[in-house]
Amino acid sequence: MVTGGRVIGLDISGTFGRGMRGALVDGAGSLIARKDAITPKISQDDLIEALATMAGRLADQAQREGAPASAIGVAVPGIINEASGVVHRSPNLPLQNAPLGQILQDRLKMRVFLTHDASAGAIAEYALGAGRQVSDMMLVVIGTGVGSAVVSDGRILRGAHGTAGEIGHIVIDPAGIVCGCGGRGCVETFASVTSIARRYTMTAKEAILAEEVVAKAGAGNPAAARVWNEALGALATVIATAVAVIDCALVVLSGTMKLQSEALKPLEAMLAKRINLVQLPRVEVGALGETAGVLGAAAIAFERAGMGDATHEWRRSSRLPSG
């Protein structure tokens, strides 16, 4: 059982200008303090420095309040080795074979645990958000890239190399545009916020944000509707494939783009056309918004530091986090 203690949860956004997030979290899953900062694009060193500074300020606050933080959990997009704390590759961030866990640990004198950002979000939604009533769910994160993670029987499905459940780089169009991963025509080139905005700009010769594209699509704009339907179609194809394999009861969509349930109605219809022999899952918008990543990272820190099973303790509390 998680009793007392505090940890720091960090979430490195892959969206430059949208920010990285940090929080001081207690054993009940409450956000005691929060810090936000812009995600630096310049270099790996700049990014790590910004992350260390944010964590240091949260650690200093915890120390001043007489309840020091015991560990740090970091949610990172990309391919990471959770055991070694190395970020091997992050297509949308300047991190390449970076021993991020060790660097932060040496700098802050605290145990540091890395996890995939989608896994962190899935843990949080399962414990405190949209997935509280199911044991099997899939989280799909629409941001600079498209990330995803699977909760199977209450546990993150990791696979042999820690990348199970990742759909963002499944190829939809082998002759499509080049993706940040180096491949062509990945789901990410259709359905990320960057791709949605770029595709609309190429069609309509108007530069707007992805959220505005979705709004225009809902209002009947033909160019926006075509771009949004292409994004949803790509998502529906890979989600349907994943559902056939994992048989989840729920698909939760979250990310930097604030989605409304109404905008996802076409996705539900597309899934119904693509899923036949297995049960059609519910589709919902994430309940935790931008706090999901830091809460999931904090849960990982509690658990790997031997402070208790935060994920399932928080789930049994049956409440949304405060703070």
Coordinates of C-alpha atoms in Angstrom, one line a residue:
M1 CA 0.0 0.0 0.0
V2 CA 1.2 3.5 -0.8
T3 CA 1.5 5.3 2.5
G4 CA 2.9 8.8 2.8
G5 CA 5.9 9.9 0.8
R6 CA 6.1 12.1 -2.3
V7 CA 7.6 11.6 -5.7
I8 CA 8.1 13.8 -8.8
G9 CA 6.4 13.0 -12.1
L10 CA 7.8 14.5 -15.3
D11 CA 6.3 14.4 -18.8
I12 CA 8.4 15.5 -21.7
S13 CA 6.1 16.6 -24.5
G14 CA 7.2 15.9 -28.0
T15 CA 5.4 19.1 -29.0
F16 CA 7.7 22.1 -29.1
G17 CA 6.1 25.2 -27.7
R18 CA 3.4 23.2 -25.9
G19 CA 5.6 22.4 -23.0
M20 CA 6.9 19.8 -20.6
R21 CA 5.1 19.2 -17.3
G22 CA 6.2 18.3 -13.9
A23 CA 4.3 17.7 -10.6
L24 CA 5.0 16.8 -7.0
V25 CA 2.6 13.9 -6.2
D26 CA 1.7 12.3 -2.9
G27 CA 0.8 8.7 -2.1
A28 CA -2.9 9.4 -2.7
G29 CA -2.3 10.6 -6.2
S30 CA -2.8 14.3 -5.4
L31 CA -0.9 17.0 -7.3
I32 CA 0.8 19.0 -4.5
A33 CA 2.6 21.3 -6.9
R34 CA 3.0 21.8 -10.6
K35 CA 5.6 23.3 -12.9
D36 CA 5.4 23.8 -16.7
A37 CA 8.1 24.8 -19.2
I38 CA 8.6 25.1 -22.9
T39 CA 10.2 22.0 -24.5
P40 CA 13.5 23.2 -25.9
K41 CA 14.2 22.3 -29.5
I42 CA 17.8 23.5 -29.7
S43 CA 19.8 20.5 -28.4
Q44 CA 19.8 17.4 -26.3
D45 CA 21.8 19.3 -23.6
D46 CA 19.2 22.1 -23.5
L47 CA 16.4 19.7 -23.1
I48 CA 18.0 17.8 -20.3
E49 CA 19.0 21.0 -18.5
A50 CA 15.4 22.3 -18.7
L51 CA 14.1 18.9 -17.3
A52 CA 16.7 18.9 -14.5
T53 CA 15.8 22.5 -13.6
M54 CA 12.1 21.7 -13.4
A55 CA 12.7 18.6 -11.3
G56 CA 15.1 20.5 -9.0
R57 CA 12.6 23.2 -8.3
L58 CA 9.9 20.7 -7.4
A59 CA 12.4 18.8 -5.2
D60 CA 13.4 22.1 -3.4
Q61 CA 9.8 22.8 -2.7
A62 CA 9.2 19.4 -1.2
Q63 CA 12.3 19.8 0.9
R64 CA 11.1 23.2 2.2
E65 CA 7.8 21.7 3.2
G66 CA 9.5 19.0 5.2
A67 CA 8.3 16.1 3.0
P68 CA 11.1 15.4 0.6
A69 CA 10.5 13.7 -2.7
S70 CA 11.9 10.1 -2.8
A71 CA 12.1 9.4 -6.5
I72 CA 11.4 10.8 -9.9
G73 CA 9.4 9.2 -12.7
V74 CA 9.9 10.5 -16.3
A75 CA 7.5 9.9 -19.2
V76 CA 9.4 10.1 -22.5
P77 CA 8.2 9.7 -26.1
G78 CA 10.2 7.3 -28.2
I79 CA 12.2 4.1 -27.8
I80 CA 13.6 3.8 -24.3
N81 CA 15.2 1.1 -22.2
E82 CA 13.4 1.3 -18.9
A83 CA 15.9 -0.9 -17.1
S84 CA 19.0 1.2 -18.0
G85 CA 17.3 4.6 -18.2
V86 CA 18.6 5.2 -21.8
V87 CA 16.5 7.0 -24.4
H88 CA 17.6 5.3 -27.6
R89 CA 15.6 7.4 -30.0
S90 CA 12.8 10.0 -29.8
P91 CA 11.8 10.9 -33.4
N92 CA 10.2 14.3 -32.3
L93 CA 12.8 15.3 -29.6
P94 CA 16.6 15.8 -29.7
L95 CA 17.3 12.7 -27.7
Q96 CA 19.6 10.0 -29.2
N97 CA 21.2 7.3 -27.1
A98 CA 20.9 9.6 -24.1
P99 CA 21.5 8.1 -20.6
L100 CA 18.7 10.4 -19.3
G101 CA 18.0 8.4 -16.2
Q102 CA 21.6 8.4 -15.0
I103 CA 22.2 12.0 -15.8
L104 CA 19.2 13.1 -13.8
Q105 CA 20.0 10.8 -11.0
D106 CA 23.6 12.1 -10.7
R107 CA 22.3 15.7 -10.9
L108 CA 19.4 15.5 -8.5
K109 CA 20.7 12.8 -6.1
M110 CA 17.4 10.8 -6.4
R111 CA 16.4 7.6 -8.0
V112 CA 15.1 8.2 -11.5
F113 CA 12.8 5.8 -13.4
L114 CA 11.9 6.2 -17.1
T115 CA 8.8 5.0 -18.9
H116 CA 7.2 5.5 -22.3
D117 CA 4.9 8.5 -22.3
A118 CA 1.9 6.6 -23.7
S119 CA 2.4 3.9 -21.0
A120 CA 2.4 6.6 -18.3
G121 CA -0.8 8.1 -19.7
A122 CA -2.4 4.6 -19.9
I123 CA -1.5 3.9 -16.3
A124 CA -3.1 7.1 -15.2
E125 CA -6.3 6.8 -17.2
Y126 CA -6.6 3.2 -16.0
A127 CA -6.1 4.1 -12.3
L128 CA -7.9 7.5 -12.1
G129 CA -9.5 8.3 -15.4
A130 CA -11.6 7.0 -18.3
G131 CA -10.4 3.4 -17.7
R132 CA -11.4 2.9 -14.1
Q133 CA -14.2 0.4 -14.9
V134 CA -12.3 -1.9 -17.3
S135 CA -9.4 -4.2 -17.0
D136 CA -8.3 -4.1 -20.7
M137 CA -7.9 -0.8 -22.6
M138 CA -5.8 0.9 -25.2
L139 CA -4.7 4.5 -25.0
V140 CA -4.0 6.5 -28.2
V141 CA -2.2 9.8 -27.8
I142 CA -2.5 12.3 -30.6
G143 CA 0.3 14.9 -30.3
T144 CA 3.4 15.8 -32.4
G145 CA 3.4 12.0 -33.0
V146 CA 0.9 9.3 -32.5
G147 CA 1.7 7.2 -29.4
S148 CA -0.2 4.3 -27.8
A149 CA -0.1 1.8 -25.0
V150 CA -2.2 -1.2 -23.9
V151 CA -3.4 -2.2 -20.4
S152 CA -4.0 -5.9 -20.4
D153 CA -5.6 -7.4 -17.3
G154 CA -4.6 -4.4 -15.3
R155 CA -1.0 -4.3 -16.4
I156 CA 0.9 -2.4 -19.1
L157 CA 1.6 -4.8 -22.0
R158 CA 5.3 -4.3 -22.7
G159 CA 6.4 -7.2 -25.0
A160 CA 9.9 -8.5 -25.6
H161 CA 11.5 -5.1 -26.2
G162 CA 9.2 -2.7 -24.4
T163 CA 7.3 -1.5 -27.5
A164 CA 4.2 -3.6 -27.4
G165 CA 1.0 -1.8 -28.4
E166 CA 2.8 1.0 -30.4
I167 CA 0.7 1.8 -33.4
G168 CA 2.0 5.2 -34.5
H169 CA 4.6 3.8 -36.9
I170 CA 2.5 1.2 -38.6
V171 CA 2.6 1.9 -42.3
I172 CA -0.7 2.9 -43.9
D173 CA 0.7 4.1 -47.2
P174 CA 4.2 2.7 -48.2
A175 CA 4.5 5.4 -50.9
G176 CA 3.4 8.2 -48.5
I177 CA 5.4 11.1 -47.1
V178 CA 8.5 10.5 -44.9
C179 CA 7.8 10.1 -41.2
G180 CA 10.0 11.3 -38.4
C181 CA 11.0 7.7 -37.8
G182 CA 12.5 7.5 -41.3
G183 CA 9.7 5.3 -42.7
R184 CA 7.0 6.4 -45.2
G185 CA 3.3 6.7 -44.8
C186 CA 3.1 5.8 -41.0
V187 CA -0.1 6.5 -39.1
E188 CA 1.7 9.4 -37.6
T189 CA 2.0 11.1 -41.1
F190 CA -1.9 11.2 -41.2
A191 CA -3.1 11.6 -37.6
S192 CA -0.6 13.6 -35.6
V193 CA -1.4 17.3 -34.9
T194 CA 1.5 18.3 -37.1
S195 CA 0.4 16.1 -40.0
I196 CA -3.3 17.2 -39.7
A197 CA -2.2 20.9 -39.8
R198 CA 0.3 20.3 -42.6
R199 CA -2.2 18.3 -44.8
Y200 CA -4.8 21.0 -44.4
T201 CA -2.3 23.8 -45.3
M202 CA -1.2 21.9 -48.4
T203 CA -4.9 21.5 -49.5
A204 CA -6.4 24.8 -48.5
K205 CA -3.3 27.0 -48.6
E206 CA -4.2 28.3 -45.1
A207 CA -2.0 27.7 -42.1
I208 CA -4.0 26.8 -39.0
L209 CA -3.7 24.5 -36.0
A210 CA -5.0 20.9 -36.0
E211 CA -7.7 21.8 -33.5
E212 CA -9.0 24.5 -35.9
V213 CA -9.0 21.9 -38.7
V214 CA -11.2 19.6 -36.6
A215 CA -13.5 22.5 -35.8
K216 CA -13.8 23.5 -39.5
A217 CA -14.5 19.8 -40.3
G218 CA -17.3 19.8 -37.8
A219 CA -18.7 23.0 -39.4
G220 CA -18.7 21.4 -42.9
N221 CA -15.5 22.7 -44.5
P222 CA -14.8 20.2 -47.3
A223 CA -11.0 20.5 -47.1
A224 CA -10.9 20.2 -43.4
A225 CA -13.4 17.3 -43.4
R226 CA -11.3 15.4 -45.9
V227 CA -8.1 15.8 -43.8
W228 CA -9.8 14.9 -40.6
N229 CA -11.5 11.8 -42.1
E230 CA -8.2 10.7 -43.5
A231 CA -6.7 11.0 -40.1
L232 CA -9.5 9.1 -38.5
G233 CA -9.4 6.5 -41.2
A234 CA -5.8 5.8 -40.6
L235 CA -6.4 5.5 -36.9
A236 CA -9.4 3.3 -37.4
T237 CA -7.4 0.8 -39.5
V238 CA -4.6 0.3 -37.0
I239 CA -6.9 0.4 -33.9
A240 CA -9.1 -2.3 -35.5
T241 CA -6.1 -4.4 -36.1
A242 CA -4.9 -3.9 -32.5
V243 CA -8.3 -4.7 -31.1
A244 CA -8.4 -8.0 -33.0
V245 CA -5.2 -9.0 -31.3
I246 CA -5.7 -7.6 -27.8
D247 CA -9.5 -7.6 -27.4
C248 CA -9.7 -4.5 -25.3
A249 CA -13.0 -3.1 -24.0
L250 CA -12.1 0.5 -24.3
V251 CA -10.1 2.8 -26.5
V252 CA -9.2 6.1 -24.9
L253 CA -8.0 9.1 -27.0
S254 CA -5.9 11.8 -25.5
G255 CA -3.1 14.2 -26.4
T256 CA -2.2 17.8 -26.9
M257 CA -5.2 18.4 -29.1
K258 CA -8.3 18.9 -27.0
L259 CA -10.9 16.5 -28.6
Q260 CA -14.6 16.5 -28.1
S261 CA -16.6 13.3 -28.1
E262 CA -18.6 14.6 -31.1
A263 CA -15.5 14.8 -33.2
L264 CA -14.9 11.1 -32.6
K265 CA -18.3 9.9 -33.8
P266 CA -16.9 9.2 -37.3
L267 CA -14.1 7.1 -35.7
E268 CA -16.7 4.9 -34.0
A269 CA -18.5 4.3 -37.3
M270 CA -15.2 3.5 -39.1
L271 CA -14.3 1.0 -36.4
A272 CA -17.7 -0.7 -36.7
K273 CA -17.0 -1.3 -40.4
R274 CA -13.5 -2.7 -39.7
I275 CA -14.2 -4.9 -36.7
N276 CA -16.3 -8.0 -37.2
L277 CA -15.5 -11.1 -35.2
V278 CA -14.4 -9.4 -31.9
Q279 CA -16.4 -7.2 -29.6
L280 CA -16.5 -3.5 -30.7
P281 CA -14.8 -1.4 -28.0
R282 CA -16.1 1.8 -26.6
V283 CA -14.3 5.0 -27.7
E284 CA -13.8 7.8 -25.1
V285 CA -11.8 11.0 -24.7
G286 CA -9.3 10.8 -21.8
A287 CA -10.6 12.2 -18.5
L288 CA -7.2 13.5 -17.2
G289 CA -6.1 15.8 -19.9
E290 CA -2.6 17.1 -19.6
T291 CA -2.1 15.6 -16.1
A292 CA -2.2 12.0 -17.3
G293 CA 1.5 11.8 -18.1
V294 CA 2.9 13.2 -14.9
L295 CA 0.5 11.1 -12.8
G296 CA 1.5 7.9 -14.7
A297 CA 5.2 8.8 -14.3
A298 CA 4.6 9.3 -10.6
A299 CA 2.9 6.0 -10.2
I300 CA 5.9 4.3 -11.9
A301 CA 8.2 6.1 -9.5
F302 CA 6.3 4.9 -6.4
E303 CA 6.2 1.4 -7.7
R304 CA 9.8 1.0 -8.8
A305 CA 11.1 2.7 -5.7
G306 CA 9.4 0.0 -3.7
M307 CA 6.9 2.4 -2.1
G308 CA 3.7 0.5 -3.1
D309 CA 1.4 -0.3 -6.0
A310 CA 0.2 3.2 -6.7
T311 CA -1.7 2.2 -9.9
H312 CA -4.1 -0.2 -8.2
E313 CA -4.3 1.7 -4.9
W314 CA -5.3 4.9 -6.8
R315 CA -7.8 2.9 -8.8
R316 CA -9.4 1.5 -5.7
S317 CA -9.8 5.0 -4.4
S318 CA -12.3 5.7 -7.2
R319 CA -11.8 9.4 -7.4
L320 CA -10.3 11.9 -9.8
P321 CA -7.0 13.4 -8.7
S322 CA -7.0 16.7 -6.9
G323 CA -4.6 19.6 -7.4

